[in-house]
PDB file of C-alpha atoms in Angstrom:
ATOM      1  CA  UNK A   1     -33.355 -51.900 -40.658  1.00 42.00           C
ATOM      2  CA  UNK A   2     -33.131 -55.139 -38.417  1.00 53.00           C
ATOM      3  CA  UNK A   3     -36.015 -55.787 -36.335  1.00 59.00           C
ATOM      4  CA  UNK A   4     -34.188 -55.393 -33.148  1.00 64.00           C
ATOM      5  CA  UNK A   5     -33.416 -51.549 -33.852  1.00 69.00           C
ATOM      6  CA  UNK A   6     -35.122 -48.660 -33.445  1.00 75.00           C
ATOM      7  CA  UNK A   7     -35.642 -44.838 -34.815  1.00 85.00           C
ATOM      8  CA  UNK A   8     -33.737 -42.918 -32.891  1.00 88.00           C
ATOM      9  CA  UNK A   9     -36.392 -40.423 -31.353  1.00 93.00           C
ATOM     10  CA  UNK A  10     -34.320 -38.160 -29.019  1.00 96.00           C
ATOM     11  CA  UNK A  11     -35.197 -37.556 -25.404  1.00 98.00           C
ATOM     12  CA  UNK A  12     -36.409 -33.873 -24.766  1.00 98.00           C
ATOM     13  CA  UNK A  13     -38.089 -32.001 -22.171  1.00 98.00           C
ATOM     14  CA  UNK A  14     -41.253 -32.783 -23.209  1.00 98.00           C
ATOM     15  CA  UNK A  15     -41.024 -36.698 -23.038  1.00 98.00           C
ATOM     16  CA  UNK A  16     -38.488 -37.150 -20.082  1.00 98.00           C
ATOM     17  CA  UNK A  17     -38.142 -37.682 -16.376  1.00 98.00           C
ATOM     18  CA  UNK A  18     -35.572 -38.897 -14.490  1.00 98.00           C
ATOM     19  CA  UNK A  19     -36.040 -41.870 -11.679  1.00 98.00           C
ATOM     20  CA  UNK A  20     -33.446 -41.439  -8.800  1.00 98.00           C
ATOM     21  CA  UNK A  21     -33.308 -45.118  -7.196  1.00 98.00           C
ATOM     22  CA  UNK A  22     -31.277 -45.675  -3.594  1.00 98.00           C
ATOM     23  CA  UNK A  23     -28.269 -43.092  -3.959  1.00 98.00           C
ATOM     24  CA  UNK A  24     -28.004 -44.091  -0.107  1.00 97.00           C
ATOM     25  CA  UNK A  25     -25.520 -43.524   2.313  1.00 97.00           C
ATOM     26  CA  UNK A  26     -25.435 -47.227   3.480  1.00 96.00           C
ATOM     27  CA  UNK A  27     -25.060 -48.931  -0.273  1.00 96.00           C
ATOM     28  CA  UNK A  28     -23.087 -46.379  -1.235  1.00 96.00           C
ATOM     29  CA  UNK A  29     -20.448 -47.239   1.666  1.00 95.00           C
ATOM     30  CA  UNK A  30     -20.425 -50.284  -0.145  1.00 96.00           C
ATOM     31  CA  UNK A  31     -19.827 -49.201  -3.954  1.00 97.00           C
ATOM     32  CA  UNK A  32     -16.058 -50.477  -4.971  1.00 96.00           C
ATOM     33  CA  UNK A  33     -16.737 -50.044  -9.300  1.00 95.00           C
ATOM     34  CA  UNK A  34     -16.420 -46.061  -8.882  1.00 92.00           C
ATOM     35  CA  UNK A  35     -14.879 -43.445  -6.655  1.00 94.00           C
ATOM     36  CA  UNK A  36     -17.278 -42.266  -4.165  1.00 95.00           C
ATOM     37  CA  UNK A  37     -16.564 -39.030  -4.582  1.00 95.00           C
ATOM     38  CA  UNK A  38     -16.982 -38.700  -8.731  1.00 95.00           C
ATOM     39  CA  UNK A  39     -20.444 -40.708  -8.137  1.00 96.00           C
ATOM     40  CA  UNK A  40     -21.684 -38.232  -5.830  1.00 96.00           C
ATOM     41  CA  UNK A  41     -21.030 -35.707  -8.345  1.00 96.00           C
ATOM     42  CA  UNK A  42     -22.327 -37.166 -11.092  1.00 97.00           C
ATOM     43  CA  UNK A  43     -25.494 -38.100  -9.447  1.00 98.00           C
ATOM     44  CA  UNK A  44     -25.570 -34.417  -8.064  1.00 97.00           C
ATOM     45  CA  UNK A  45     -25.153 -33.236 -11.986  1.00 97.00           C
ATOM     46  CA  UNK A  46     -27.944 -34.952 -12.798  1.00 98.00           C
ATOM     47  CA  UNK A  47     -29.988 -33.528 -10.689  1.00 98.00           C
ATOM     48  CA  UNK A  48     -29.286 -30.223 -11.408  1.00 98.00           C
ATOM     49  CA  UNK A  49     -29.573 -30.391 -14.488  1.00 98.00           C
ATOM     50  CA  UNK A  50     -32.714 -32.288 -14.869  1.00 98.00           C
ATOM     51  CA  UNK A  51     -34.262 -29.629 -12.587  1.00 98.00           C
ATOM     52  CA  UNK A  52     -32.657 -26.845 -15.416  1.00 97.00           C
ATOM     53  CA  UNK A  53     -34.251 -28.506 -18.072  1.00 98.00           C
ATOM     54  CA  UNK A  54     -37.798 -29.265 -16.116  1.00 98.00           C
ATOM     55  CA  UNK A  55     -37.560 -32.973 -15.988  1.00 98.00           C
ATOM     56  CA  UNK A  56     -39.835 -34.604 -13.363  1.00 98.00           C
ATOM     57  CA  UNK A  57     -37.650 -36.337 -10.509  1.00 98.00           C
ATOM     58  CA  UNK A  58     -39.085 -39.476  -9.289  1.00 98.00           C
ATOM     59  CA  UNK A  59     -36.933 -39.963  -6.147  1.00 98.00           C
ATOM     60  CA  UNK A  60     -36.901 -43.505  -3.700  1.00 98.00           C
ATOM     61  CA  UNK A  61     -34.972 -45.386  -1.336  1.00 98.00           C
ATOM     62  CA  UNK A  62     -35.745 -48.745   0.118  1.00 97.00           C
ATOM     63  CA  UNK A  63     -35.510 -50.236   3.736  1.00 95.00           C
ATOM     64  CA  UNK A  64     -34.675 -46.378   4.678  1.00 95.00           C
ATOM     65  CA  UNK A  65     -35.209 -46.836   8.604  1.00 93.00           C
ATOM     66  CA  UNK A  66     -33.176 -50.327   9.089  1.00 90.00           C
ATOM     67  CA  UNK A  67     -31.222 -51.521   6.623  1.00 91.00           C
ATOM     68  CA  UNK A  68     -29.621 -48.715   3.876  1.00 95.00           C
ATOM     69  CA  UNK A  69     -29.899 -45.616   5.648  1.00 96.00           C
ATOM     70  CA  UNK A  70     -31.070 -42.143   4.050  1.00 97.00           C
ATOM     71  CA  UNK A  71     -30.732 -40.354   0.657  1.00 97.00           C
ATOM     72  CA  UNK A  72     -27.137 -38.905   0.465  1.00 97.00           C
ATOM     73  CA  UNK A  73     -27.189 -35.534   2.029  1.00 96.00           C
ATOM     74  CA  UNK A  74     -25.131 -33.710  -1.005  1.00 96.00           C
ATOM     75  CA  UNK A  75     -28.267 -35.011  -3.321  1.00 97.00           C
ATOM     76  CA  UNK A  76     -31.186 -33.775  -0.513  1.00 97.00           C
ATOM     77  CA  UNK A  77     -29.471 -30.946  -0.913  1.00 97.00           C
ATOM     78  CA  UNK A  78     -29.658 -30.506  -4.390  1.00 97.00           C
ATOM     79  CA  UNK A  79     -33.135 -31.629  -4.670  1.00 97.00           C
ATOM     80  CA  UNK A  80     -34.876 -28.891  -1.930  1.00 95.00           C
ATOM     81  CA  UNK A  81     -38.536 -29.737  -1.132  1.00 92.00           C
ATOM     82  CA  UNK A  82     -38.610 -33.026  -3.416  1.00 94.00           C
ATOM     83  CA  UNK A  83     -40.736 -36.174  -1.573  1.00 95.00           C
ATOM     84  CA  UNK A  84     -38.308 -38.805  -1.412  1.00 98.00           C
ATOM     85  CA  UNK A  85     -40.550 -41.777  -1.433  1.00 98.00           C
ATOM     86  CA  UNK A  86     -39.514 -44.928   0.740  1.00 98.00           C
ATOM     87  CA  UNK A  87     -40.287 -48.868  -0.326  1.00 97.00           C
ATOM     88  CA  UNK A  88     -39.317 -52.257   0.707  1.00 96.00           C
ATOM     89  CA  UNK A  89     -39.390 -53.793  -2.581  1.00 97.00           C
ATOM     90  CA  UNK A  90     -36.162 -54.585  -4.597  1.00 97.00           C
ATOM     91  CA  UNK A  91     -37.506 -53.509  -7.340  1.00 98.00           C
ATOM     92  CA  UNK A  92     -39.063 -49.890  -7.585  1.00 98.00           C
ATOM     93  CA  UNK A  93     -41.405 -50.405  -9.990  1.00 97.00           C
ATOM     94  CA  UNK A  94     -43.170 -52.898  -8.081  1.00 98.00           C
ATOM     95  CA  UNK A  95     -43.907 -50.523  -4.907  1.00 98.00           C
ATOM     96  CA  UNK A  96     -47.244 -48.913  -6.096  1.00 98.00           C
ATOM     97  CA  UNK A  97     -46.524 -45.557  -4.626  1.00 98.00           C
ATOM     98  CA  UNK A  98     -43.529 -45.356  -6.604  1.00 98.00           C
ATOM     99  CA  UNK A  99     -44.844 -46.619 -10.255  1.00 98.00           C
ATOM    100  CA  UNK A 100     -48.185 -44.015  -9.432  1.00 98.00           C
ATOM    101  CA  UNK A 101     -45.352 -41.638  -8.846  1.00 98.00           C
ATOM    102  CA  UNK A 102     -43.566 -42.534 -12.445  1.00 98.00           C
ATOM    103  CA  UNK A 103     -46.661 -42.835 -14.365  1.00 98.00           C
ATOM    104  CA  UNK A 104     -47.877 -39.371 -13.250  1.00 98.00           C
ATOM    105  CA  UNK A 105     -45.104 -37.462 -14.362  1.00 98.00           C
ATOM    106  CA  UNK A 106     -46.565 -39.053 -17.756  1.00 98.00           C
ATOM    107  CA  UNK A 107     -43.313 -38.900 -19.559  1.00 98.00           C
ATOM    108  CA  UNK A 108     -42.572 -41.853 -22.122  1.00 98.00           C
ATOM    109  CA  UNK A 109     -38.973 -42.174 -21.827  1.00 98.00           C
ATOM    110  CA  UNK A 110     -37.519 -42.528 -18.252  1.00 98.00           C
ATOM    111  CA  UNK A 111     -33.784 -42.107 -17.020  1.00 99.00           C
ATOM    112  CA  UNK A 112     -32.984 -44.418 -14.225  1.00 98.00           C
ATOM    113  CA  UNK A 113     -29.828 -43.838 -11.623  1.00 98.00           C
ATOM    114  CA  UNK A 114     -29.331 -46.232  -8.812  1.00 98.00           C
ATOM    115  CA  UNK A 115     -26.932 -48.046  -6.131  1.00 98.00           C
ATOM    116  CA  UNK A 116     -26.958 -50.387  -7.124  1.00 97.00           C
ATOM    117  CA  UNK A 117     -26.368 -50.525 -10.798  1.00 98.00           C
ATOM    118  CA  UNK A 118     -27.420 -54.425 -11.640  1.00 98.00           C
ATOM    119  CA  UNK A 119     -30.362 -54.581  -9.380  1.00 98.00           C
ATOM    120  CA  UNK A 120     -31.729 -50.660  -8.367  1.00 98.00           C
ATOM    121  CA  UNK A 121     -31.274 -49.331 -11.845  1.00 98.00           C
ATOM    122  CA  UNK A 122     -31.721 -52.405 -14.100  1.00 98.00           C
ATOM    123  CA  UNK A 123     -34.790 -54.283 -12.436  1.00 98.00           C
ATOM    124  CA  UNK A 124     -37.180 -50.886 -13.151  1.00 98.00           C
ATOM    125  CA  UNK A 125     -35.220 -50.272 -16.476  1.00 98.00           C
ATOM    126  CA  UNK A 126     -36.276 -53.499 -17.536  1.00 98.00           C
ATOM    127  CA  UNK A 127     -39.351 -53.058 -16.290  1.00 98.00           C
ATOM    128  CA  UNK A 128     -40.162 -50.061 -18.177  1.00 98.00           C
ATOM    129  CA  UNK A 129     -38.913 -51.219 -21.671  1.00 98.00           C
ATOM    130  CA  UNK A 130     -41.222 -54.771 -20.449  1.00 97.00           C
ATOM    131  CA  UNK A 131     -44.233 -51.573 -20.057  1.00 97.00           C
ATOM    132  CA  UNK A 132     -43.296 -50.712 -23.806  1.00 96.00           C
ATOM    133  CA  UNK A 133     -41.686 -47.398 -22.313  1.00 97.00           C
ATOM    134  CA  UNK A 134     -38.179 -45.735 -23.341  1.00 97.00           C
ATOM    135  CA  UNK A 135     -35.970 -47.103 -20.567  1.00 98.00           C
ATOM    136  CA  UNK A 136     -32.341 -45.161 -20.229  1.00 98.00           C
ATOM    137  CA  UNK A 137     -29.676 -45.733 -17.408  1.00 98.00           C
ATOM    138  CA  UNK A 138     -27.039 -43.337 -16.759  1.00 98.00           C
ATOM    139  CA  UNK A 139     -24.293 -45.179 -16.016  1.00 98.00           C
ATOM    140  CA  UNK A 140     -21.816 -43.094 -14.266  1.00 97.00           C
ATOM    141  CA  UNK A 141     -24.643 -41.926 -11.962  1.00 98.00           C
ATOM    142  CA  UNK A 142     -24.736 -45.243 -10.919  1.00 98.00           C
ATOM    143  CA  UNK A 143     -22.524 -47.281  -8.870  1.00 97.00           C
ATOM    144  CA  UNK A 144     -22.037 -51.500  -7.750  1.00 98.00           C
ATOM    145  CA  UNK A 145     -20.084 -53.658  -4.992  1.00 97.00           C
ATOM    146  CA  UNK A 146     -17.459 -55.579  -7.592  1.00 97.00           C
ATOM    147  CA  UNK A 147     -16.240 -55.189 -11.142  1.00 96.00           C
ATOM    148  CA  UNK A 148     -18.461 -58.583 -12.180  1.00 98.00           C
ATOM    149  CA  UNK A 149     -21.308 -57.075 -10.650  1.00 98.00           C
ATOM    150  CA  UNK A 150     -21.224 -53.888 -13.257  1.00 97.00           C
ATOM    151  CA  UNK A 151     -20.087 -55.755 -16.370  1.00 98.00           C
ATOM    152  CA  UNK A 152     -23.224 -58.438 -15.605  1.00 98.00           C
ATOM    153  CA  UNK A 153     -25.903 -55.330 -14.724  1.00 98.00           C
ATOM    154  CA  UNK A 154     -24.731 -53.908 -18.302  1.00 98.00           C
ATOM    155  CA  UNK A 155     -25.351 -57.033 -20.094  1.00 98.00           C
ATOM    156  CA  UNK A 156     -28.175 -57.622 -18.509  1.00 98.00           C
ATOM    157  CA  UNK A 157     -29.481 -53.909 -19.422  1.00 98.00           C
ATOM    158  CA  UNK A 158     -28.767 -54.106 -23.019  1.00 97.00           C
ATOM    159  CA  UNK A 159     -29.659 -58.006 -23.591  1.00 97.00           C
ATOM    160  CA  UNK A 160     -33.363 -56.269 -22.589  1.00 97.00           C
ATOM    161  CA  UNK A 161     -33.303 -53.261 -24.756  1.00 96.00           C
ATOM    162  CA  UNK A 162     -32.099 -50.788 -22.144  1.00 98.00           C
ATOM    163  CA  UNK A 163     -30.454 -48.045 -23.585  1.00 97.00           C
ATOM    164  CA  UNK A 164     -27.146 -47.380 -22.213  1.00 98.00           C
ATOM    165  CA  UNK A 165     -25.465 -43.614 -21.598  1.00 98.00           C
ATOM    166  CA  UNK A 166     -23.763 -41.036 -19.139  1.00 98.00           C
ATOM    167  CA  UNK A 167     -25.169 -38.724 -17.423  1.00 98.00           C
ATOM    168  CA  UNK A 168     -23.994 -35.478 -19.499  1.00 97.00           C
ATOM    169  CA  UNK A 169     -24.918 -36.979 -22.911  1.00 97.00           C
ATOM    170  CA  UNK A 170     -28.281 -37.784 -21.973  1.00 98.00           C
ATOM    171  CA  UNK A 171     -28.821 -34.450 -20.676  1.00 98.00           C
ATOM    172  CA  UNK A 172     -27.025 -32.643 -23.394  1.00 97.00           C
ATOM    173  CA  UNK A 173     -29.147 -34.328 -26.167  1.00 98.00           C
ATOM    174  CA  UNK A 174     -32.210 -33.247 -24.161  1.00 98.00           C
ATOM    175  CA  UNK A 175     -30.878 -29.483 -23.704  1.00 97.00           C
ATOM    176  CA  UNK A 176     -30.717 -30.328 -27.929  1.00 97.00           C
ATOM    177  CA  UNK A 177     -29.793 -26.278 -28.958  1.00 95.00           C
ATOM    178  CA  UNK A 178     -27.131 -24.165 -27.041  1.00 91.00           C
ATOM    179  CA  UNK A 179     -28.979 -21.392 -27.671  1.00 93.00           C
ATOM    180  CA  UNK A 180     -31.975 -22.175 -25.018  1.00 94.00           C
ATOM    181  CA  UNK A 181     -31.733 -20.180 -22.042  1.00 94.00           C
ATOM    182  CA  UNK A 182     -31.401 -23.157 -19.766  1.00 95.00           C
ATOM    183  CA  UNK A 183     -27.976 -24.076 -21.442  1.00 92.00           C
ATOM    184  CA  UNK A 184     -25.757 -22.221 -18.842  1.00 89.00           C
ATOM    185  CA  UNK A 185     -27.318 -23.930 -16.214  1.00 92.00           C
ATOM    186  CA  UNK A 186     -27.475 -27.267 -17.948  1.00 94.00           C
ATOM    187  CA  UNK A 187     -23.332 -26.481 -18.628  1.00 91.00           C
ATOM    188  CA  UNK A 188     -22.845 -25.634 -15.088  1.00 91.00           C
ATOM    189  CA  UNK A 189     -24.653 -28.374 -13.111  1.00 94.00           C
ATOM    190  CA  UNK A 190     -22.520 -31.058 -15.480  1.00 92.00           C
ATOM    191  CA  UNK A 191     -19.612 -29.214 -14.508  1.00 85.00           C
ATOM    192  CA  UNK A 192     -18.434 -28.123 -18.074  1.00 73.00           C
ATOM    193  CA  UNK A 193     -17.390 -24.400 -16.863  1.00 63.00           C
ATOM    194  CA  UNK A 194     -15.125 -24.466 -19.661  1.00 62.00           C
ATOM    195  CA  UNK A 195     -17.616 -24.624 -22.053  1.00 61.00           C
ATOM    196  CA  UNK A 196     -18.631 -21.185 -20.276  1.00 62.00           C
ATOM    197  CA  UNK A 197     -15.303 -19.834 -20.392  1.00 64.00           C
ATOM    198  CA  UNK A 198     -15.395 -20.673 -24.396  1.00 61.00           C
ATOM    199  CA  UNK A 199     -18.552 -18.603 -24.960  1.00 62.00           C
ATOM    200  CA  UNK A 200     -16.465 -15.560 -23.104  1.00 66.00           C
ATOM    201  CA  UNK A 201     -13.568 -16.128 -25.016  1.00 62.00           C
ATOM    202  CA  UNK A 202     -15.456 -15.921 -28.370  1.00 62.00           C
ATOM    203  CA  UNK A 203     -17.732 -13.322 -27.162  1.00 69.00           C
ATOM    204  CA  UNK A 204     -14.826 -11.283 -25.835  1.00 67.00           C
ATOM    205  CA  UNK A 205     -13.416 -11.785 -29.629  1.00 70.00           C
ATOM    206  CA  UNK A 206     -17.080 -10.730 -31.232  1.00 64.00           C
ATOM    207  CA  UNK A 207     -17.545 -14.155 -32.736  1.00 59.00           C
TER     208      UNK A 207
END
């Protein structure tokens, strides 16, 4: 196996948390690589799910009060009663608060999110994998200002050993067994109702 490459060791409930980096309503005025509308609800799936499966949420903006404006109402929303921790750095990893925050959910492997991709995702991402931790990004929970902008953050990412997913996948190999009780829930907040409607169908058949 070439140096560079390592076991797989899946991400489970036990060893995750999710990091939630600037989903605000300023930058995301400003995103142009995705429709507004799917981002919200991918970042939105995330969180619901991650709650399902009982993944710590690290949540942060930066320059809240005068530059970028607060968390997205649809994800305060979805997140009731979660500290939403503010920062001026650029990176979030570098705000003490917020690494005290990520260290004490004491998880190993950490899924980032962010607005924007190349700098509120990457920079902690990198970070983490430079703090020998697991470092994933969900991709299509994040979002960028140009097409350049996304393609460069992704290079970036992986050039540093960032591992690189969506949103569903990396909560679908943490759910890991369709037969955990969390699995509707898990189904529902990624928006697969189908998959829900397939269980009825077969259940309705006595498969």
């Amino acid at each position: 196996m070439p140096e560079n490459i390592r076991p797989y060791e899946p991400l489970t409930s036990e060893n995750a948390a999710l990091v939630l980096v600037d989903h605000q309503v300023g930058l995301m005025s400003g995103v142009r690589d995705y429709p507004i509308a799917e981002l919200k609800h991918n970042v939105i799936g995330l969180a619901k799910a991650a709650q399902a499966l009982k993944l710590p949420i690290v949540v942060t903006t930066t320059a809240r009060d005068s530059m970028w404006g607060p968390t997205s109402p649809e994800l305060v929303e979805a997140l009731p009663g979660i500290q939403i921790i503010d920062r001026s750095t650029v990176n979030a990893f570098d705000d003490p608060p917020v690494a005290r925050a990520i260290e004490a959910t004491g998880r190993n492997k950490l899924i980032f999110a962010g607005l924007s991709l190349e700098v509120c995702a990457a920079f902690p991402a990198i970070t983490a994998v430079g703090r020998g931790l697991g470092a994933y990004v969900a991709v299509d929970a994040c979002g960028t200002f140009n097409e350049t902008k996304r393609q460069a953050g992704l290079l970036r990412m992986m050039q540093a050993g960032v591992i690189i997913s969506d949103y569903a996948t990396l909560m679908i190999e943490i759910l890991k067994d369709n037969a955990r009780p969390e699995a509707g829930a898990v189904y529902n907040a990624i928006d697969m109702d189908w998959a829900k409607l397939v269980g009825q169908i077969a259940k309705a058949y006595g498969h």
